[in-house]
């Protein structure tokens, strides 16, 4: 069953324009439970619990957009009743959560991570664990699901760390979570990518680190994958990428990590001749877990030293970074 992702329905108030988040401050959301029901005695039960959510007031002294986003991220949940499991798991709370994730994208990485840690600590004060697990499911859905428009591995790492910090975690779940964290920590932005061998159609082999270019797009793909075909088309038709390829400041390695060689050979002509089109003859990348390939296609952007600039990026992120290379340092710090 396909998951339904909430898109922020109030972007005009405080998402599309950063000033609306930082200065507007007029957003209020009301969460109400079901209405009153007659009791068995014929009397009316007390009114349902109602909670009115409002954004915290940002001090006027904070004028820098990132500082203001940091303040919002750190104080977003200050008045939320985490101890009330009914309100905490009420469907409308998911929209509040999505708005929170949006705000984190404007905050500095360190402050966003700290905000998540603080928020999860608050959820753990509810003794049954229901609130904590509910918000964990939302973090997983929006930050970790490959199909989520908000997917963000960097922000999901403190969530995984929160899971591991639980003393009552059973060993099987602890082992799965440790393995998940281990894979997430591989090939992180700012770190050197793992080297591997690729094989060409003529049988010759090469290594990732032998490719010489200022930038290298690493595309893990499957020749029969529809989304892969769309990504290949986007890369082929991008004026930015075509210009950089022509200048030889960019190289592209399209790498097939599986074993269906008949399919790879059948679709070999789909890959442009000025790309490197290789496959994994020994399937070491997949079998040895050298890269986390949870969804195909997977895009990486590396620099000349094979340091990761973007991990598991979408095409728009990759193209924008190549269009404005002067912003690379800021983008890498943000991703890390």
GROMACS .gro file of C-alpha atoms in nm, residues 2-299:
model
  298
    2UNK     CA    1   0.139   0.339  -0.098
    3UNK     CA    2   0.199   0.579   0.188
    4UNK     CA    3   0.027   0.915   0.185
    5UNK     CA    4   0.267   1.201   0.247
    6UNK     CA    5   0.128   1.528   0.379
    7UNK     CA    6   0.242   1.827   0.176
    8UNK     CA    7   0.252   2.147   0.376
    9UNK     CA    8  -0.090   2.303   0.326
   10UNK     CA    9   0.015   2.636   0.474
   11UNK     CA   10   0.317   2.712   0.258
   12UNK     CA   11   0.181   3.056   0.174
   13UNK     CA   12   0.204   3.143   0.543
   14UNK     CA   13   0.551   3.031   0.632
   15UNK     CA   14   0.722   2.799   0.389
   16UNK     CA   15   0.750   2.932   0.034
   17UNK     CA   16   0.891   3.265   0.153
   18UNK     CA   17   1.141   3.246   0.436
   19UNK     CA   18   1.025   3.580   0.572
   20UNK     CA   19   0.679   3.430   0.619
   21UNK     CA   20   0.829   3.171   0.854
   22UNK     CA   21   1.054   3.413   1.032
   23UNK     CA   22   0.842   3.725   1.048
   24UNK     CA   23   0.479   3.634   0.971
   25UNK     CA   24   0.410   3.444   1.294
   26UNK     CA   25   0.037   3.432   1.234
   27UNK     CA   26  -0.009   3.059   1.202
   28UNK     CA   27  -0.242   2.882   1.446
   29UNK     CA   28  -0.358   2.524   1.422
   30UNK     CA   29  -0.642   2.379   1.628
   31UNK     CA   30  -0.655   2.012   1.716
   32UNK     CA   31  -0.990   1.883   1.842
   33UNK     CA   32  -1.091   1.535   1.941
   34UNK     CA   33  -1.434   1.383   1.875
   35UNK     CA   34  -1.742   1.563   2.011
   36UNK     CA   35  -1.928   1.489   2.333
   37UNK     CA   36  -2.124   1.166   2.370
   38UNK     CA   37  -2.409   1.101   2.613
   39UNK     CA   38  -2.297   0.891   2.908
   40UNK     CA   39  -2.478   0.585   3.036
   41UNK     CA   40  -2.634   0.797   3.310
   42UNK     CA   41  -2.789   1.031   3.055
   43UNK     CA   42  -2.551   1.310   3.148
   44UNK     CA   43  -2.309   1.470   2.906
   45UNK     CA   44  -1.942   1.386   2.930
   46UNK     CA   45  -1.692   1.670   2.972
   47UNK     CA   46  -1.605   1.859   2.652
   48UNK     CA   47  -1.336   1.697   2.438
   49UNK     CA   48  -0.976   1.801   2.485
   50UNK     CA   49  -0.887   2.089   2.257
   51UNK     CA   50  -0.535   2.207   2.192
   52UNK     CA   51  -0.447   2.526   2.006
   53UNK     CA   52  -0.102   2.524   1.853
   54UNK     CA   53   0.078   2.849   1.773
   55UNK     CA   54   0.429   2.923   1.661
   56UNK     CA   55   0.663   3.062   1.926
   57UNK     CA   56   0.732   3.435   1.910
   58UNK     CA   57   1.080   3.497   1.773
   59UNK     CA   58   1.275   3.771   1.954
   60UNK     CA   59   1.314   4.083   1.742
   61UNK     CA   60   1.684   4.086   1.815
   62UNK     CA   61   1.722   3.782   1.587
   63UNK     CA   62   1.737   3.920   1.233
   64UNK     CA   63   1.942   3.660   1.045
   65UNK     CA   64   1.708   3.411   0.870
   66UNK     CA   65   1.908   3.109   0.987
   67UNK     CA   66   1.911   3.234   1.346
   68UNK     CA   67   1.537   3.284   1.334
   69UNK     CA   68   1.485   2.938   1.184
   70UNK     CA   69   1.708   2.795   1.458
   71UNK     CA   70   1.493   2.962   1.724
   72UNK     CA   71   1.175   2.824   1.569
   73UNK     CA   72   1.322   2.475   1.547
   74UNK     CA   73   1.439   2.482   1.909
   75UNK     CA   74   1.109   2.610   2.049
   76UNK     CA   75   0.854   2.466   1.807
   77UNK     CA   76   0.731   2.196   2.047
   78UNK     CA   77   0.764   2.391   2.374
   79UNK     CA   78   0.392   2.398   2.446
   80UNK     CA   79   0.294   2.068   2.288
   81UNK     CA   80   0.132   1.820   2.535
   82UNK     CA   81   0.340   1.510   2.462
   83UNK     CA   82   0.199   1.339   2.773
   84UNK     CA   83  -0.147   1.340   2.612
   85UNK     CA   84  -0.129   1.031   2.391
   86UNK     CA   85  -0.463   1.105   2.225
   87UNK     CA   86  -0.358   1.451   2.112
   88UNK     CA   87  -0.005   1.338   2.029
   89UNK     CA   88  -0.135   1.069   1.793
   90UNK     CA   89  -0.428   1.272   1.656
   91UNK     CA   90  -0.420   1.278   1.271
   92UNK     CA   91  -0.385   1.659   1.252
   93UNK     CA   92  -0.062   1.632   1.448
   94UNK     CA   93   0.099   1.490   1.135
   95UNK     CA   94   0.052   1.825   0.960
   96UNK     CA   95   0.222   2.000   1.253
   97UNK     CA   96   0.506   1.752   1.217
   98UNK     CA   97   0.546   1.818   0.844
   99UNK     CA   98   0.559   2.193   0.910
  100UNK     CA   99   0.832   2.123   1.167
  101UNK     CA  100   1.036   1.922   0.914
  102UNK     CA  101   1.006   2.213   0.670
  103UNK     CA  102   1.142   2.455   0.930
  104UNK     CA  103   1.437   2.226   1.000
  105UNK     CA  104   1.547   2.262   0.637
  106UNK     CA  105   1.603   2.636   0.698
  107UNK     CA  106   1.790   2.586   1.027
  108UNK     CA  107   2.159   2.506   1.056
  109UNK     CA  108   2.234   2.133   1.055
  110UNK     CA  109   2.365   2.131   1.411
  111UNK     CA  110   2.061   2.312   1.548
  112UNK     CA  111   1.822   2.094   1.348
  113UNK     CA  112   1.983   1.779   1.487
  114UNK     CA  113   1.973   1.917   1.843
  115UNK     CA  114   1.608   2.011   1.799
  116UNK     CA  115   1.523   1.654   1.698
  117UNK     CA  116   1.712   1.513   1.997
  118UNK     CA  117   1.532   1.749   2.235
  119UNK     CA  118   1.194   1.674   2.084
  120UNK     CA  119   1.241   1.298   2.115
  121UNK     CA  120   1.353   1.339   2.477
  122UNK     CA  121   1.021   1.514   2.546
  123UNK     CA  122   0.828   1.229   2.385
  124UNK     CA  123   0.999   0.976   2.611
  125UNK     CA  124   0.853   1.143   2.920
  126UNK     CA  125   0.520   0.981   2.831
  127UNK     CA  126   0.554   0.653   3.021
  128UNK     CA  127   0.368   0.410   2.795
  129UNK     CA  128   0.605   0.482   2.504
  130UNK     CA  129   0.310   0.535   2.270
  131UNK     CA  130   0.395   0.900   2.196
  132UNK     CA  131   0.763   0.821   2.137
  133UNK     CA  132   0.684   0.539   1.895
  134UNK     CA  133   0.423   0.747   1.712
  135UNK     CA  134   0.670   1.026   1.642
  136UNK     CA  135   0.938   0.772   1.551
  137UNK     CA  136   0.702   0.640   1.285
  138UNK     CA  137   0.655   0.994   1.150
  139UNK     CA  138   1.031   1.057   1.142
  140UNK     CA  139   1.080   0.727   0.959
  141UNK     CA  140   0.800   0.805   0.713
  142UNK     CA  141   0.921   1.154   0.623
  143UNK     CA  142   1.298   1.142   0.670
  144UNK     CA  143   1.383   0.782   0.583
  145UNK     CA  144   1.130   0.653   0.331
  146UNK     CA  145   1.292   0.654  -0.018
  147UNK     CA  146   0.970   0.791  -0.167
  148UNK     CA  147   0.930   1.079   0.077
  149UNK     CA  148   0.971   1.431  -0.064
  150UNK     CA  149   1.134   1.524   0.270
  151UNK     CA  150   1.385   1.239   0.286
  152UNK     CA  151   1.697   1.352   0.472
  153UNK     CA  152   1.951   1.102   0.601
  154UNK     CA  153   2.143   1.361   0.802
  155UNK     CA  154   1.835   1.452   1.004
  156UNK     CA  155   1.735   1.089   1.045
  157UNK     CA  156   2.064   0.989   1.210
  158UNK     CA  157   1.975   1.149   1.550
  159UNK     CA  158   1.644   0.960   1.533
  160UNK     CA  159   1.829   0.630   1.494
  161UNK     CA  160   2.059   0.731   1.779
  162UNK     CA  161   1.751   0.793   1.996
  163UNK     CA  162   1.631   0.441   1.923
  164UNK     CA  163   1.966   0.294   2.027
  165UNK     CA  164   1.962   0.494   2.351
  166UNK     CA  165   1.656   0.306   2.475
  167UNK     CA  166   1.753   0.067   2.753
  168UNK     CA  167   1.448  -0.155   2.696
  169UNK     CA  168   1.520  -0.217   2.328
  170UNK     CA  169   1.523  -0.590   2.249
  171UNK     CA  170   1.846  -0.728   2.105
  172UNK     CA  171   1.702  -0.811   1.763
  173UNK     CA  172   1.580  -0.454   1.715
  174UNK     CA  173   1.906  -0.316   1.852
  175UNK     CA  174   2.108  -0.523   1.603
  176UNK     CA  175   1.888  -0.410   1.312
  177UNK     CA  176   1.918  -0.048   1.417
  178UNK     CA  177   2.296  -0.071   1.455
  179UNK     CA  178   2.323  -0.216   1.105
  180UNK     CA  179   2.100   0.060   0.973
  181UNK     CA  180   2.318   0.326   1.136
  182UNK     CA  181   2.633   0.161   1.001
  183UNK     CA  182   2.500   0.181   0.646
  184UNK     CA  183   2.385   0.540   0.691
  185UNK     CA  184   2.732   0.645   0.804
  186UNK     CA  185   2.896   0.518   0.486
  187UNK     CA  186   2.994   0.768   0.215
  188UNK     CA  187   2.870   1.070   0.408
  189UNK     CA  188   2.909   1.423   0.264
  190UNK     CA  189   3.259   1.567   0.320
  191UNK     CA  190   3.408   1.215   0.346
  192UNK     CA  191   3.593   1.022   0.076
  193UNK     CA  192   3.377   0.786  -0.124
  194UNK     CA  193   3.450   0.414  -0.117
  195UNK     CA  194   3.648   0.297  -0.418
  196UNK     CA  195   3.526   0.007  -0.632
  197UNK     CA  196   3.593  -0.166  -0.963
  198UNK     CA  197   3.367  -0.136  -1.267
  199UNK     CA  198   3.372  -0.346  -1.585
  200UNK     CA  199   3.307  -0.207  -1.932
  201UNK     CA  200   3.129  -0.375  -2.222
  202UNK     CA  201   3.464  -0.471  -2.376
  203UNK     CA  202   3.570  -0.649  -2.057
  204UNK     CA  203   3.820  -0.386  -1.948
  205UNK     CA  204   3.804  -0.273  -1.587
  206UNK     CA  205   3.855   0.057  -1.413
  207UNK     CA  206   3.832   0.200  -1.064
  208UNK     CA  207   3.626   0.488  -0.936
  209UNK     CA  208   3.938   0.671  -0.819
  210UNK     CA  209   4.098   0.649  -1.164
  211UNK     CA  210   3.833   0.873  -1.319
  212UNK     CA  211   3.981   1.220  -1.369
  213UNK     CA  212   3.744   1.516  -1.353
  214UNK     CA  213   3.668   1.811  -1.129
  215UNK     CA  214   3.327   1.659  -1.060
  216UNK     CA  215   3.196   1.307  -1.093
  217UNK     CA  216   2.831   1.202  -1.101
  218UNK     CA  217   2.794   0.847  -0.977
  219UNK     CA  218   2.466   0.696  -1.095
  220UNK     CA  219   2.364   0.355  -0.959
  221UNK     CA  220   2.093   0.235  -1.195
  222UNK     CA  221   1.898  -0.061  -1.329
  223UNK     CA  222   1.847  -0.079  -1.706
  224UNK     CA  223   1.481  -0.190  -1.672
  225UNK     CA  224   1.392   0.074  -1.412
  226UNK     CA  225   1.144   0.344  -1.527
  227UNK     CA  226   1.268   0.601  -1.273
  228UNK     CA  227   1.624   0.529  -1.384
  229UNK     CA  228   1.530   0.601  -1.744
  230UNK     CA  229   1.377   0.933  -1.637
  231UNK     CA  230   1.694   1.025  -1.446
  232UNK     CA  231   1.915   0.930  -1.741
  233UNK     CA  232   1.701   1.149  -1.967
  234UNK     CA  233   1.722   1.441  -1.722
  235UNK     CA  234   2.100   1.410  -1.710
  236UNK     CA  235   2.129   1.382  -2.089
  237UNK     CA  236   1.915   1.687  -2.157
  238UNK     CA  237   2.042   1.919  -1.884
  239UNK     CA  238   2.222   2.218  -2.044
  240UNK     CA  239   2.439   2.258  -1.733
  241UNK     CA  240   2.555   1.896  -1.736
  242UNK     CA  241   2.604   1.889  -2.112
  243UNK     CA  242   2.824   2.198  -2.095
  244UNK     CA  243   3.038   2.057  -1.814
  245UNK     CA  244   3.076   1.727  -1.999
  246UNK     CA  245   3.185   1.914  -2.310
  247UNK     CA  246   3.445   2.104  -2.105
  248UNK     CA  247   3.556   1.771  -1.952
  249UNK     CA  248   3.524   1.917  -1.603
  250UNK     CA  249   3.251   1.662  -1.530
  251UNK     CA  250   3.240   1.285  -1.573
  252UNK     CA  251   2.947   1.050  -1.528
  253UNK     CA  252   2.977   0.687  -1.423
  254UNK     CA  253   2.657   0.490  -1.481
  255UNK     CA  254   2.703   0.177  -1.271
  256UNK     CA  255   2.483  -0.133  -1.275
  257UNK     CA  256   2.524  -0.318  -0.941
  258UNK     CA  257   2.322  -0.633  -1.022
  259UNK     CA  258   2.368  -0.947  -1.235
  260UNK     CA  259   2.115  -0.946  -1.521
  261UNK     CA  260   2.370  -0.898  -1.796
  262UNK     CA  261   2.120  -0.969  -2.076
  263UNK     CA  262   1.916  -0.669  -1.963
  264UNK     CA  263   2.227  -0.452  -1.925
  265UNK     CA  264   2.348  -0.537  -2.276
  266UNK     CA  265   2.001  -0.481  -2.421
  267UNK     CA  266   1.985  -0.127  -2.280
  268UNK     CA  267   2.353  -0.041  -2.318
  269UNK     CA  268   2.278   0.210  -2.594
  270UNK     CA  269   2.052   0.408  -2.357
  271UNK     CA  270   2.366   0.544  -2.190
  272UNK     CA  271   2.542   0.823  -2.387
  273UNK     CA  272   2.882   0.741  -2.531
  274UNK     CA  273   3.049   1.026  -2.339
  275UNK     CA  274   2.954   0.863  -2.009
  276UNK     CA  275   3.130   0.567  -1.851
  277UNK     CA  276   2.887   0.274  -1.855
  278UNK     CA  277   3.000  -0.008  -1.629
  279UNK     CA  278   2.870  -0.299  -1.428
  280UNK     CA  279   2.978  -0.490  -1.118
  281UNK     CA  280   3.116  -0.822  -1.244
  282UNK     CA  281   3.146  -0.962  -0.892
  283UNK     CA  282   2.850  -0.770  -0.738
  284UNK     CA  283   3.082  -0.657  -0.458
  285UNK     CA  284   2.922  -0.315  -0.413
  286UNK     CA  285   2.588  -0.474  -0.329
  287UNK     CA  286   2.703  -0.792  -0.155
  288UNK     CA  287   2.967  -0.619   0.058
  289UNK     CA  288   2.745  -0.322   0.137
  290UNK     CA  289   2.995  -0.069   0.004
  291UNK     CA  290   2.713   0.176  -0.072
  292UNK     CA  291   2.363   0.198   0.070
  293UNK     CA  292   2.135   0.132  -0.226
  294UNK     CA  293   1.787   0.132  -0.077
  295UNK     CA  294   1.625   0.269  -0.389
  296UNK     CA  295   1.728   0.281  -0.753
  297UNK     CA  296   1.835   0.515  -0.906
  298UNK     CA  297   2.080   0.653  -0.652
  299UNK     CA  298   2.284   0.965  -0.733
   0.00000   0.00000   0.00000
